[in-house]
PDB file of C-alpha atoms in Angstrom:
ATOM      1  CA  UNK A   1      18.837  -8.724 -37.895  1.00 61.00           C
ATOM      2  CA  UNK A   2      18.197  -6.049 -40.287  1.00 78.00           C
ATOM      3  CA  UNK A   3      21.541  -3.592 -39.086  1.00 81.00           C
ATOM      4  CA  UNK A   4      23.632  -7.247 -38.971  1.00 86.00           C
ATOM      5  CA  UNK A   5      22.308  -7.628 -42.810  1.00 87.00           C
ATOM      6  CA  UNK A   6      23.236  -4.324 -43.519  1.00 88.00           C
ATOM      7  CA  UNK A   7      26.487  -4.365 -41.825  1.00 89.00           C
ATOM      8  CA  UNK A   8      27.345  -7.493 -44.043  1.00 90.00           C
ATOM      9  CA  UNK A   9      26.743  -5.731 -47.590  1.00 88.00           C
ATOM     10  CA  UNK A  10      28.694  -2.215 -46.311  1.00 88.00           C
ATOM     11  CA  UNK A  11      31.142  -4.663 -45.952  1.00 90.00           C
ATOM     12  CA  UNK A  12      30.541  -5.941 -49.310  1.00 89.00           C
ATOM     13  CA  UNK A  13      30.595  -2.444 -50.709  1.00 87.00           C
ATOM     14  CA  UNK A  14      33.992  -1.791 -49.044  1.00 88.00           C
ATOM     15  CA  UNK A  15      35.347  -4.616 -51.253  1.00 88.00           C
ATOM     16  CA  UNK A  16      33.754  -3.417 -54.517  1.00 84.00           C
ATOM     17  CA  UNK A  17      35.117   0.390 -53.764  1.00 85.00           C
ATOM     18  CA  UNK A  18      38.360  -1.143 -53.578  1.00 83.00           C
ATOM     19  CA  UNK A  19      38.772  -3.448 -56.386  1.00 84.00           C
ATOM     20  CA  UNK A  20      35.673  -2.475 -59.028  1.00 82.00           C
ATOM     21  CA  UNK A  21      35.738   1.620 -58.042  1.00 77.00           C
ATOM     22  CA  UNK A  22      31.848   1.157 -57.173  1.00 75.00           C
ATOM     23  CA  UNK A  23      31.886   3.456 -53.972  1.00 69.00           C
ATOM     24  CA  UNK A  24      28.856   1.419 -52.648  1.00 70.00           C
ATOM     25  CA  UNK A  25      26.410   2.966 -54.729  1.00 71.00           C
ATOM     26  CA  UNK A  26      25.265  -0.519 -56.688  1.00 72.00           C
ATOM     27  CA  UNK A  27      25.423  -2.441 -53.413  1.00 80.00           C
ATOM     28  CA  UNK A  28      24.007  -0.399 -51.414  1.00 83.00           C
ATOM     29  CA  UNK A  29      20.676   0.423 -53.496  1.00 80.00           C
ATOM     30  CA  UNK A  30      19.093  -2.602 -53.700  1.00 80.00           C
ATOM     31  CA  UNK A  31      19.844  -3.679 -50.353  1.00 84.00           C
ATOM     32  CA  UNK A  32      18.423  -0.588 -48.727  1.00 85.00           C
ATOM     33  CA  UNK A  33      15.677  -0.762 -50.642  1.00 83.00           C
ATOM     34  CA  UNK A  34      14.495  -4.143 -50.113  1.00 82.00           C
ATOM     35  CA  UNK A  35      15.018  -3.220 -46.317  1.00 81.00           C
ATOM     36  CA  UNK A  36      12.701  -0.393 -46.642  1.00 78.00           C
ATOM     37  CA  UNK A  37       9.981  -1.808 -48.721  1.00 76.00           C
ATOM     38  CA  UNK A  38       9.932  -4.378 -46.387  1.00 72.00           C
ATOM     39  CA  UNK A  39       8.436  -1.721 -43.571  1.00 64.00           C
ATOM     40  CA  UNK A  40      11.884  -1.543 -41.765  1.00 61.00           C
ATOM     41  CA  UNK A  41      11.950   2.319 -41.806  1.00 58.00           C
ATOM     42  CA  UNK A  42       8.435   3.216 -41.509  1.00 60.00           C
ATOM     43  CA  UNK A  43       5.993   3.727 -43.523  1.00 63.00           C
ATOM     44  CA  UNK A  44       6.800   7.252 -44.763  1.00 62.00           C
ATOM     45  CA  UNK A  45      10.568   5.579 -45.566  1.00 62.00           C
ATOM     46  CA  UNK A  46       8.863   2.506 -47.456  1.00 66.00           C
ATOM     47  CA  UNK A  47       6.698   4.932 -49.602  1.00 72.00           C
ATOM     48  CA  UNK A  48       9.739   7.055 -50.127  1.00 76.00           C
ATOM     49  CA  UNK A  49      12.541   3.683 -50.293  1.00 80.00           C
ATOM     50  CA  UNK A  50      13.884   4.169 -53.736  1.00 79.00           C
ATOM     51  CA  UNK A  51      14.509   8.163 -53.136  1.00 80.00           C
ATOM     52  CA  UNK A  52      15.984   7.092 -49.413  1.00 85.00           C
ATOM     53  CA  UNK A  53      18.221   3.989 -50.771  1.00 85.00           C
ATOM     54  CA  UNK A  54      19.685   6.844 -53.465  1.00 82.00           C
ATOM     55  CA  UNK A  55      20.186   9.468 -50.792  1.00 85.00           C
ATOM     56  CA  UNK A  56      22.012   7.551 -48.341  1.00 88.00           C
ATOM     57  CA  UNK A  57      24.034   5.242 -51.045  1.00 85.00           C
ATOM     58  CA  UNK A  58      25.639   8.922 -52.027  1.00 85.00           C
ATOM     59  CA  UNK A  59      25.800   9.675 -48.449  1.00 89.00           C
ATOM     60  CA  UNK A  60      28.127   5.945 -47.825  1.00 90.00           C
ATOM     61  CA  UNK A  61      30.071   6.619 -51.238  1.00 87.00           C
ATOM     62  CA  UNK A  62      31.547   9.852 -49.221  1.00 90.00           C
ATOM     63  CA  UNK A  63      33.365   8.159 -46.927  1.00 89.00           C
ATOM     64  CA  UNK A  64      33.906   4.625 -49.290  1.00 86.00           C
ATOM     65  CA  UNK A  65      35.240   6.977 -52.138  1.00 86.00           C
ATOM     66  CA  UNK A  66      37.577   9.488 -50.074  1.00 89.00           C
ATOM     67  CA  UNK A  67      39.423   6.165 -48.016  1.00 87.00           C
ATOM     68  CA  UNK A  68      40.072   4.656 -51.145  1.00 84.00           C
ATOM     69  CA  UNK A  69      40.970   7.626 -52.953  1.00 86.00           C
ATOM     70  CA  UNK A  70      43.594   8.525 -49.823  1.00 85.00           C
ATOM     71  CA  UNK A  71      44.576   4.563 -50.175  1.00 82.00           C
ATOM     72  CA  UNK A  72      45.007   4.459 -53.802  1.00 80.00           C
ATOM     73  CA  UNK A  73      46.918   7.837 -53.630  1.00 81.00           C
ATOM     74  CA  UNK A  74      49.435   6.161 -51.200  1.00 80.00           C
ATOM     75  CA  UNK A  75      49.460   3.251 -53.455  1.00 75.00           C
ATOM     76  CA  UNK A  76      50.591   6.018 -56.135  1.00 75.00           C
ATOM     77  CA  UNK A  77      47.989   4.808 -58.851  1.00 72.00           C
ATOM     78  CA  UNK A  78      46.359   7.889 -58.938  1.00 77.00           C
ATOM     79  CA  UNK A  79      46.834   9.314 -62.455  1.00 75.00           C
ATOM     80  CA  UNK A  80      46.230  13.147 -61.471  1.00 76.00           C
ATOM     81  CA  UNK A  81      46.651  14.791 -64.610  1.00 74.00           C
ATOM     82  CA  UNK A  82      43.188  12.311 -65.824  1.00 76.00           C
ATOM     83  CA  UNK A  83      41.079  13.921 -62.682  1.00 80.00           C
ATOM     84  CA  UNK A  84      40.845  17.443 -63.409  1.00 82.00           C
ATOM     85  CA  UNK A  85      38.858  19.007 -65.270  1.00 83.00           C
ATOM     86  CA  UNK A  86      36.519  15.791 -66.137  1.00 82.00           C
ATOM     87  CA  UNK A  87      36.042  15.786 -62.007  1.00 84.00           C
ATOM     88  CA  UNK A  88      34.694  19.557 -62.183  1.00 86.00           C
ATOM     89  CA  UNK A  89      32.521  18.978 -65.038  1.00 90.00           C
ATOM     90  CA  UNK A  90      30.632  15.648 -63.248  1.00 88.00           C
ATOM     91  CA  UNK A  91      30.147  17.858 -60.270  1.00 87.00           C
ATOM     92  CA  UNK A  92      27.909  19.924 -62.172  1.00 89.00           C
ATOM     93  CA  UNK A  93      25.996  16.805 -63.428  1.00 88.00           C
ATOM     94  CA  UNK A  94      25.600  15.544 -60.309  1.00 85.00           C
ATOM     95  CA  UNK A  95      23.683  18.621 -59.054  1.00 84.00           C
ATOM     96  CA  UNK A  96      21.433  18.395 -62.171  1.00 87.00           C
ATOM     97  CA  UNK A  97      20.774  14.789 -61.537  1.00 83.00           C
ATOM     98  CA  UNK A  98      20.262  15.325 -57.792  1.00 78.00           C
ATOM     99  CA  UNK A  99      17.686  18.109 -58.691  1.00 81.00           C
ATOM    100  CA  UNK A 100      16.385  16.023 -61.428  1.00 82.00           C
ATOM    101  CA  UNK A 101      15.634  12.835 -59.586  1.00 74.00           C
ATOM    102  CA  UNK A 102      13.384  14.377 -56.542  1.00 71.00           C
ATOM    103  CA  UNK A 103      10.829  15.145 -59.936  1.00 80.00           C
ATOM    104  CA  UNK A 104       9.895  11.644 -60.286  1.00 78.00           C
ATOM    105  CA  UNK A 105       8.203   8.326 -58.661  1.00 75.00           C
ATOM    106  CA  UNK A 106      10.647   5.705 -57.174  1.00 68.00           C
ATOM    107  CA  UNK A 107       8.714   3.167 -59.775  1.00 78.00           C
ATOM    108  CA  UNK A 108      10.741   5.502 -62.526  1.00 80.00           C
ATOM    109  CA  UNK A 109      14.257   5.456 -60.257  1.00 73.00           C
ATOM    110  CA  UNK A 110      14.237   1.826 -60.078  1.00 75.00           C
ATOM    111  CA  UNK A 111      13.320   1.411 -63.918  1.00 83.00           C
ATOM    112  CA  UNK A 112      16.157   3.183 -64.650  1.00 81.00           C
ATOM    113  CA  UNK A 113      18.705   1.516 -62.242  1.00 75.00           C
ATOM    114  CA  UNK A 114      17.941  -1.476 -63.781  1.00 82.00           C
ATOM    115  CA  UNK A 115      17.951  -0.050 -67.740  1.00 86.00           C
ATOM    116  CA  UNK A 116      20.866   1.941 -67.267  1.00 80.00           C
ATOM    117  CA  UNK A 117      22.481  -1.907 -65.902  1.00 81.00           C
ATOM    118  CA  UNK A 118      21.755  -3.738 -68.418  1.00 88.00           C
ATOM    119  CA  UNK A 119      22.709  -1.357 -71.166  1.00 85.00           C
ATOM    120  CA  UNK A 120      26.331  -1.361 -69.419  1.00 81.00           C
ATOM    121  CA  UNK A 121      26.396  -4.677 -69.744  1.00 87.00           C
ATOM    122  CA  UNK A 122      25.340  -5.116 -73.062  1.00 87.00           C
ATOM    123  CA  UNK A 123      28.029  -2.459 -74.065  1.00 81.00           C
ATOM    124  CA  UNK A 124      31.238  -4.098 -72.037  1.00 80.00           C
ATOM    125  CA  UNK A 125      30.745  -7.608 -73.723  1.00 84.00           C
ATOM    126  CA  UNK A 126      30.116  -5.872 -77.178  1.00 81.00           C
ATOM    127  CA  UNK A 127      32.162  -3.349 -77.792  1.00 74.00           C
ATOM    128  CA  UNK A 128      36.024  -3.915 -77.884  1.00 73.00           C
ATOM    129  CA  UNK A 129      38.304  -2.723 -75.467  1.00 68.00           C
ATOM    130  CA  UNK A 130      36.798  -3.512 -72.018  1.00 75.00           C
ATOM    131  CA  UNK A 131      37.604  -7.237 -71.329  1.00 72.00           C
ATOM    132  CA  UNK A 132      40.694  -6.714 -73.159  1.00 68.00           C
ATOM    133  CA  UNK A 133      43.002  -3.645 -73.159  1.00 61.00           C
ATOM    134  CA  UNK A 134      41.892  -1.413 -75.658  1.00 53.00           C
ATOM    135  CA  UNK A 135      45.113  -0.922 -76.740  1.00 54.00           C
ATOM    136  CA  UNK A 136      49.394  -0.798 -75.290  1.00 58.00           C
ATOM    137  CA  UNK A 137      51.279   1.445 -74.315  1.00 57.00           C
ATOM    138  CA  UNK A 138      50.401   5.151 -73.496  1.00 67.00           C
ATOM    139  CA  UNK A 139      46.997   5.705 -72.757  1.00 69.00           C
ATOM    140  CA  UNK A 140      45.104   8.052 -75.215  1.00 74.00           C
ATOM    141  CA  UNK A 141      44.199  11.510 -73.427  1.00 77.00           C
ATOM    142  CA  UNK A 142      40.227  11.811 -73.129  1.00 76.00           C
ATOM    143  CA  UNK A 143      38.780  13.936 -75.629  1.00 77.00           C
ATOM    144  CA  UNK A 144      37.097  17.146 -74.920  1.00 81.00           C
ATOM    145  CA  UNK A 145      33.343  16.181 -75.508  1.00 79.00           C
ATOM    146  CA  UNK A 146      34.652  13.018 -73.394  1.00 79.00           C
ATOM    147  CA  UNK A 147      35.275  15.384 -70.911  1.00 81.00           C
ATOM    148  CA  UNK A 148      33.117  18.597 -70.795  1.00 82.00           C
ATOM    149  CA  UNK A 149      29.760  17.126 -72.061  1.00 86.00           C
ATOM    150  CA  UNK A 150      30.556  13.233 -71.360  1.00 84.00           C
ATOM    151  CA  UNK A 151      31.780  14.270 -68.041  1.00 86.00           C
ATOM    152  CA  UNK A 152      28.524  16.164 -67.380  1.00 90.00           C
ATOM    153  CA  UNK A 153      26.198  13.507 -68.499  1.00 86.00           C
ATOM    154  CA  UNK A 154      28.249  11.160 -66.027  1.00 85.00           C
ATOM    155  CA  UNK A 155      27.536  13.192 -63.192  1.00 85.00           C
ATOM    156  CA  UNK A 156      23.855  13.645 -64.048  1.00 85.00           C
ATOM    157  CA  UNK A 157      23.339  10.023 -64.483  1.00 82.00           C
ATOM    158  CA  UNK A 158      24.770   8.523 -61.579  1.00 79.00           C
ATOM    159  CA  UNK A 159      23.502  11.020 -59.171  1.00 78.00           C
ATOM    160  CA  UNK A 160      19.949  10.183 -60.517  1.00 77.00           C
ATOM    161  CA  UNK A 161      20.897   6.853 -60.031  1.00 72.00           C
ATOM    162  CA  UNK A 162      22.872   6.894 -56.637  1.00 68.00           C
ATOM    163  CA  UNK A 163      25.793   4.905 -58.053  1.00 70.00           C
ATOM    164  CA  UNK A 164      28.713   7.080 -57.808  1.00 69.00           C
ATOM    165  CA  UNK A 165      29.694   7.203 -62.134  1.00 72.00           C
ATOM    166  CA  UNK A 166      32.216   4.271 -61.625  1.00 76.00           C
ATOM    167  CA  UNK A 167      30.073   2.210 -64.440  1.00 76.00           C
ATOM    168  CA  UNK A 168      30.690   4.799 -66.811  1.00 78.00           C
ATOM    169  CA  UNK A 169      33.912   6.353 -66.069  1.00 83.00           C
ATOM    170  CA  UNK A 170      35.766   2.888 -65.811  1.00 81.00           C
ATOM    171  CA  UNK A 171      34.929   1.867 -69.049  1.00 80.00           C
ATOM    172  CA  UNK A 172      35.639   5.332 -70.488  1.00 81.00           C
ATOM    173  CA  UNK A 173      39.209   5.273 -68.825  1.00 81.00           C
ATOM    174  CA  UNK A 174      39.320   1.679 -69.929  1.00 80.00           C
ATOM    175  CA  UNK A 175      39.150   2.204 -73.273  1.00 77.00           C
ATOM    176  CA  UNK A 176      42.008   5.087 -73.297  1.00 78.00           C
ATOM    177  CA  UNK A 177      44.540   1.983 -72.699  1.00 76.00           C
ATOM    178  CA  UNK A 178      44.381   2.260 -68.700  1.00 80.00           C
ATOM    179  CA  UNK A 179      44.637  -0.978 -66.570  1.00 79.00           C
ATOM    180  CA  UNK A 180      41.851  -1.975 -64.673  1.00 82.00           C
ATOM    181  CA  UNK A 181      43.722  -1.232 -61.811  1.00 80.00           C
ATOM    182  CA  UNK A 182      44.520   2.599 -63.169  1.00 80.00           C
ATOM    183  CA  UNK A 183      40.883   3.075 -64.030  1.00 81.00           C
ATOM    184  CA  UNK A 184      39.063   1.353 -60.962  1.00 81.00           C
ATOM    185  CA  UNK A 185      41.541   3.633 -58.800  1.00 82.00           C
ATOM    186  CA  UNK A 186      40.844   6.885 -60.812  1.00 83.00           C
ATOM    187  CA  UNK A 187      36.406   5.686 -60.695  1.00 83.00           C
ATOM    188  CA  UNK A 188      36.702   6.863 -56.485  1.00 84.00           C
ATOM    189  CA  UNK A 189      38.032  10.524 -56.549  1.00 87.00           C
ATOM    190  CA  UNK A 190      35.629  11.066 -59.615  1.00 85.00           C
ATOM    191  CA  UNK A 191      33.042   9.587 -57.428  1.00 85.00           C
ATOM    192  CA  UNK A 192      33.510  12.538 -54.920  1.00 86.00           C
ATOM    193  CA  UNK A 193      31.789  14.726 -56.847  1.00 84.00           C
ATOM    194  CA  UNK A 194      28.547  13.041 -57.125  1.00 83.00           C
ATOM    195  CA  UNK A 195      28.423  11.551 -53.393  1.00 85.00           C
ATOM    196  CA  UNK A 196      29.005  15.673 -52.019  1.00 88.00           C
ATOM    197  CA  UNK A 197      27.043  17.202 -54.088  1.00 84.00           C
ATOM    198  CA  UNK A 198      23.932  14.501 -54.569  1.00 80.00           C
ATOM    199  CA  UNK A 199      24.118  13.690 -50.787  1.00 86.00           C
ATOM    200  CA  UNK A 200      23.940  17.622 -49.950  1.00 87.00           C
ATOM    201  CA  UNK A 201      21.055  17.648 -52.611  1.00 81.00           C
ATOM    202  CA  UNK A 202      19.025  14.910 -51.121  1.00 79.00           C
ATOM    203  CA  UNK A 203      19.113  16.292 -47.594  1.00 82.00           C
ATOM    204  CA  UNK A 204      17.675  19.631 -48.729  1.00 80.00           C
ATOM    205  CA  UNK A 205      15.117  18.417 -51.099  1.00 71.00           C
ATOM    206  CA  UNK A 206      14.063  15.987 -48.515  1.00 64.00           C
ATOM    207  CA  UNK A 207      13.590  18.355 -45.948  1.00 61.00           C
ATOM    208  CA  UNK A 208      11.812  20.454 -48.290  1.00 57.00           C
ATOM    209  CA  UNK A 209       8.868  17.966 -47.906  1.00 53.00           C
ATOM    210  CA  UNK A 210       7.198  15.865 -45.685  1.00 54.00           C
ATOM    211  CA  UNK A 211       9.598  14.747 -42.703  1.00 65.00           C
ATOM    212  CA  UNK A 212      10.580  11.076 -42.895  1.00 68.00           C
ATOM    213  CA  UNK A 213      10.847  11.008 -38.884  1.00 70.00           C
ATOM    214  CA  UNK A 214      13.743  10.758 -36.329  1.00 74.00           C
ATOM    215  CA  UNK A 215      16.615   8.991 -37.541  1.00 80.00           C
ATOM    216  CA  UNK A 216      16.622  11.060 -40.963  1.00 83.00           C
ATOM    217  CA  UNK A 217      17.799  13.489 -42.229  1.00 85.00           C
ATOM    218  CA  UNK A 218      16.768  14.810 -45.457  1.00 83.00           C
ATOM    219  CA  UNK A 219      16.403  11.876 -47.518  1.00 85.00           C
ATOM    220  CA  UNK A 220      19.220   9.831 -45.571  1.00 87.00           C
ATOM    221  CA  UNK A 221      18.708   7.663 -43.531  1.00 87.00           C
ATOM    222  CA  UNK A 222      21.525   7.962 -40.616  1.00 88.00           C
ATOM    223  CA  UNK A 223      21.522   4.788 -38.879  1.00 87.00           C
ATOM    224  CA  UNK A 224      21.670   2.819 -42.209  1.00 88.00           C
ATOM    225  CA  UNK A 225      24.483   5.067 -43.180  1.00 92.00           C
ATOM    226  CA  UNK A 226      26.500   4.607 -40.018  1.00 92.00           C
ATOM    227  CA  UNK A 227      26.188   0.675 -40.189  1.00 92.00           C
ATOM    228  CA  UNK A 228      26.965   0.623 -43.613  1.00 92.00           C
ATOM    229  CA  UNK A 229      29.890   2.502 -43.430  1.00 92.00           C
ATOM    230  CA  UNK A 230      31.348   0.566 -40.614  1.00 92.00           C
ATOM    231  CA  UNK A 231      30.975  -2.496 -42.503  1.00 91.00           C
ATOM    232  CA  UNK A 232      32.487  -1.406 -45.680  1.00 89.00           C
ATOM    233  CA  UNK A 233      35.341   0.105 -43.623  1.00 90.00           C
ATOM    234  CA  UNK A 234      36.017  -3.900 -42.337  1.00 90.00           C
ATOM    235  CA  UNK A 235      35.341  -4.049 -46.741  1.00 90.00           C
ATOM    236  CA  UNK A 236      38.568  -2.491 -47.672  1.00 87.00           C
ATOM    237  CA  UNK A 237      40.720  -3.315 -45.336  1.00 88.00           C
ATOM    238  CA  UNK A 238      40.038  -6.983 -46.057  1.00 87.00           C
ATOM    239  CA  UNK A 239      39.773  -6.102 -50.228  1.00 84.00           C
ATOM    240  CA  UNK A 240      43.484  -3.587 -50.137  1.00 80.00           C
ATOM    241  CA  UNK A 241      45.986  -6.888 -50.259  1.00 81.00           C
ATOM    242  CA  UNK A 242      44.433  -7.857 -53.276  1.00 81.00           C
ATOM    243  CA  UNK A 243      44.752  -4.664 -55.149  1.00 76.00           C
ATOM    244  CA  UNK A 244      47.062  -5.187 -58.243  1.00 72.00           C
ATOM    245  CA  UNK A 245      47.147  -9.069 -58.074  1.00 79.00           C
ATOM    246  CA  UNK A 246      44.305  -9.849 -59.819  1.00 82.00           C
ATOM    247  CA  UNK A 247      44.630 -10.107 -63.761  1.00 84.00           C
ATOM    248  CA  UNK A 248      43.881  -7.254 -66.168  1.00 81.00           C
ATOM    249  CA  UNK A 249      41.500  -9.769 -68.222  1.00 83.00           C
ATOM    250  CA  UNK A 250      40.241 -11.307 -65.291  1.00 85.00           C
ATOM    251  CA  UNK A 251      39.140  -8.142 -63.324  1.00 84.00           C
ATOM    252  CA  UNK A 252      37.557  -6.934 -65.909  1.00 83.00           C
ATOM    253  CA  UNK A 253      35.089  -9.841 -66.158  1.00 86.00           C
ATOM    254  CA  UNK A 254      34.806 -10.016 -62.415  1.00 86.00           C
ATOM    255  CA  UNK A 255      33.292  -6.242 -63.012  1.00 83.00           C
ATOM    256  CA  UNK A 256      30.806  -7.056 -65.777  1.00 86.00           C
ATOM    257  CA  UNK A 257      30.200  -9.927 -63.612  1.00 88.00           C
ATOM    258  CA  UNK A 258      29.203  -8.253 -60.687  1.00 82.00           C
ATOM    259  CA  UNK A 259      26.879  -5.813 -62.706  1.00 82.00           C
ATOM    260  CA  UNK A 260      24.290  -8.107 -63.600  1.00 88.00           C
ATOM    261  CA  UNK A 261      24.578 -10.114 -60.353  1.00 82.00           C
ATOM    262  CA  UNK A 262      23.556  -6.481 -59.115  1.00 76.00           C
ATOM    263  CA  UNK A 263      21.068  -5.977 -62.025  1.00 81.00           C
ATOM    264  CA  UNK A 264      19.132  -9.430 -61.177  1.00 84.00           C
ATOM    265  CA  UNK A 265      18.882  -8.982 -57.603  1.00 74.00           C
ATOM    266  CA  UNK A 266      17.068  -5.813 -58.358  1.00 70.00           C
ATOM    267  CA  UNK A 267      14.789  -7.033 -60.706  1.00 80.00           C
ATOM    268  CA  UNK A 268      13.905  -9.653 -58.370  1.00 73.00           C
ATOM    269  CA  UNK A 269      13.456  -7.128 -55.145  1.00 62.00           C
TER     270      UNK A 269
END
């Protein structure tokens, strides 16, 4: 029951990496974590859930972020002149966030998940240019403190987090006049960066301490990871017809939307 439950939201992650640019990260923490505090992985894994829902939600994001990327690519709604350097500069967050987060208590990890949500939130509905275009015509190149600095804070905070960066670099890209189409595509190769380097991170630190048993490996969880990513394969195959046919407004509500549906169920594991 558990693996057919987890199966169900990869699959549900597939669809948000394809449409929303969430590579699985805000799907698949609070799932895996109400798995494991339920006693699921052992008792080691439940005392450890938070750290092992972050580890292997960067490990899924790998795989979720590089299809979509290689679909999107295809697709030819990659803007590639946008990825680089902003992509280099998250990388180096993420292993600064990675580091970061095996310093403190899963009690702290989940606070923040849910903070850093709602804040999100709060911003997208307030602040103009996310449910609407922020402007037409050419987009507006990111600044450098967007990029060096902004990019760096990105990486640091989603790897803490486990979410991949696609809540803050789609409403960054947003905001420069892309479509939500444009800047859910661009949210997956940025992703990269946190998913290798976090998911490299979290294996070493977690094998650094006490060893979680067989079936891990670091901080990952491997048959989570392989269920999960079958499912969320199934995900974007299913989500890739509707890429592009959804409406700008629209699919930018959909993605506040499905922030604080994430955001409650948290609160409520």
């Amino acid at each position: 029951m558990t693996y057919l439950l987890l199966a169900l939201f990869g699959g549900v992650s597939g669809i948000t990496t394809v449409l929303f640019g969430f590579g699985g990260g805000f799907v698949v923490v609070p799932v895996l974590y109400g798995v494991l505090i339920s006693g699921a992985g052992g008792a080691l894994a439940e005392q450890a859930a938070m750290h092992v829902a972050v580890a292997t939600s960067t490990c899924v994001m790998i795989v979720n972020a590089s299809l979509s990327t290689r679909r999107s690519a295809r697709a030819g709604t990659l803007l590639k002149a946008w990825l680089w350097p902003l992509g280099g500069f998250i990388a180096v967050g993420a292993l600064i966030g990675a580091v970061a987060a095996g310093f403190v208590s899963g009690s702290v990890l989940r606070a923040a998940f849910v903070i850093y949500l709602a804040i999100t939130i709060v911003d997208c509905l307030c602040r103009r240019g996310f449910v609407s275009a922020a402007c037409k015509g050419e987009p507006r190149r990111l600044s450098r403190w967007s990029v060096g600095p902004g990019g760096i804070v990105i990486g640091a905070i989603a790897t803490f987090l486990g979410v991949g960066g696609s809540v803050m670099t789609v409403p960054l890209l947003r905001r420069s006049g892309l479509s939500m189409t444009q800047a859910t595509s661009m949210a997956n190769p940025l992703s990269l960066p946190v998913a290798l380097v976090g998911t490299a991170t979290y294996m070493l630190t977690g094998l650094s301490g006490n060893a979680l048993g067989a079936g891990y490996l670091g901080y990952v969880n491997l048959g989570a990871f392989a269920v999960l990513t079958l499912g969320a394969w199934f995900g974007m195959r299913l989500a890739a017809r509707w890429v592009g046919r959804i409406p700008d407004q629209l699919h930018a509500q959909s993605y506040v939307g499905l922030l604080v549906v994430v955001m409650i169920s948290m609160v409520l594991v």
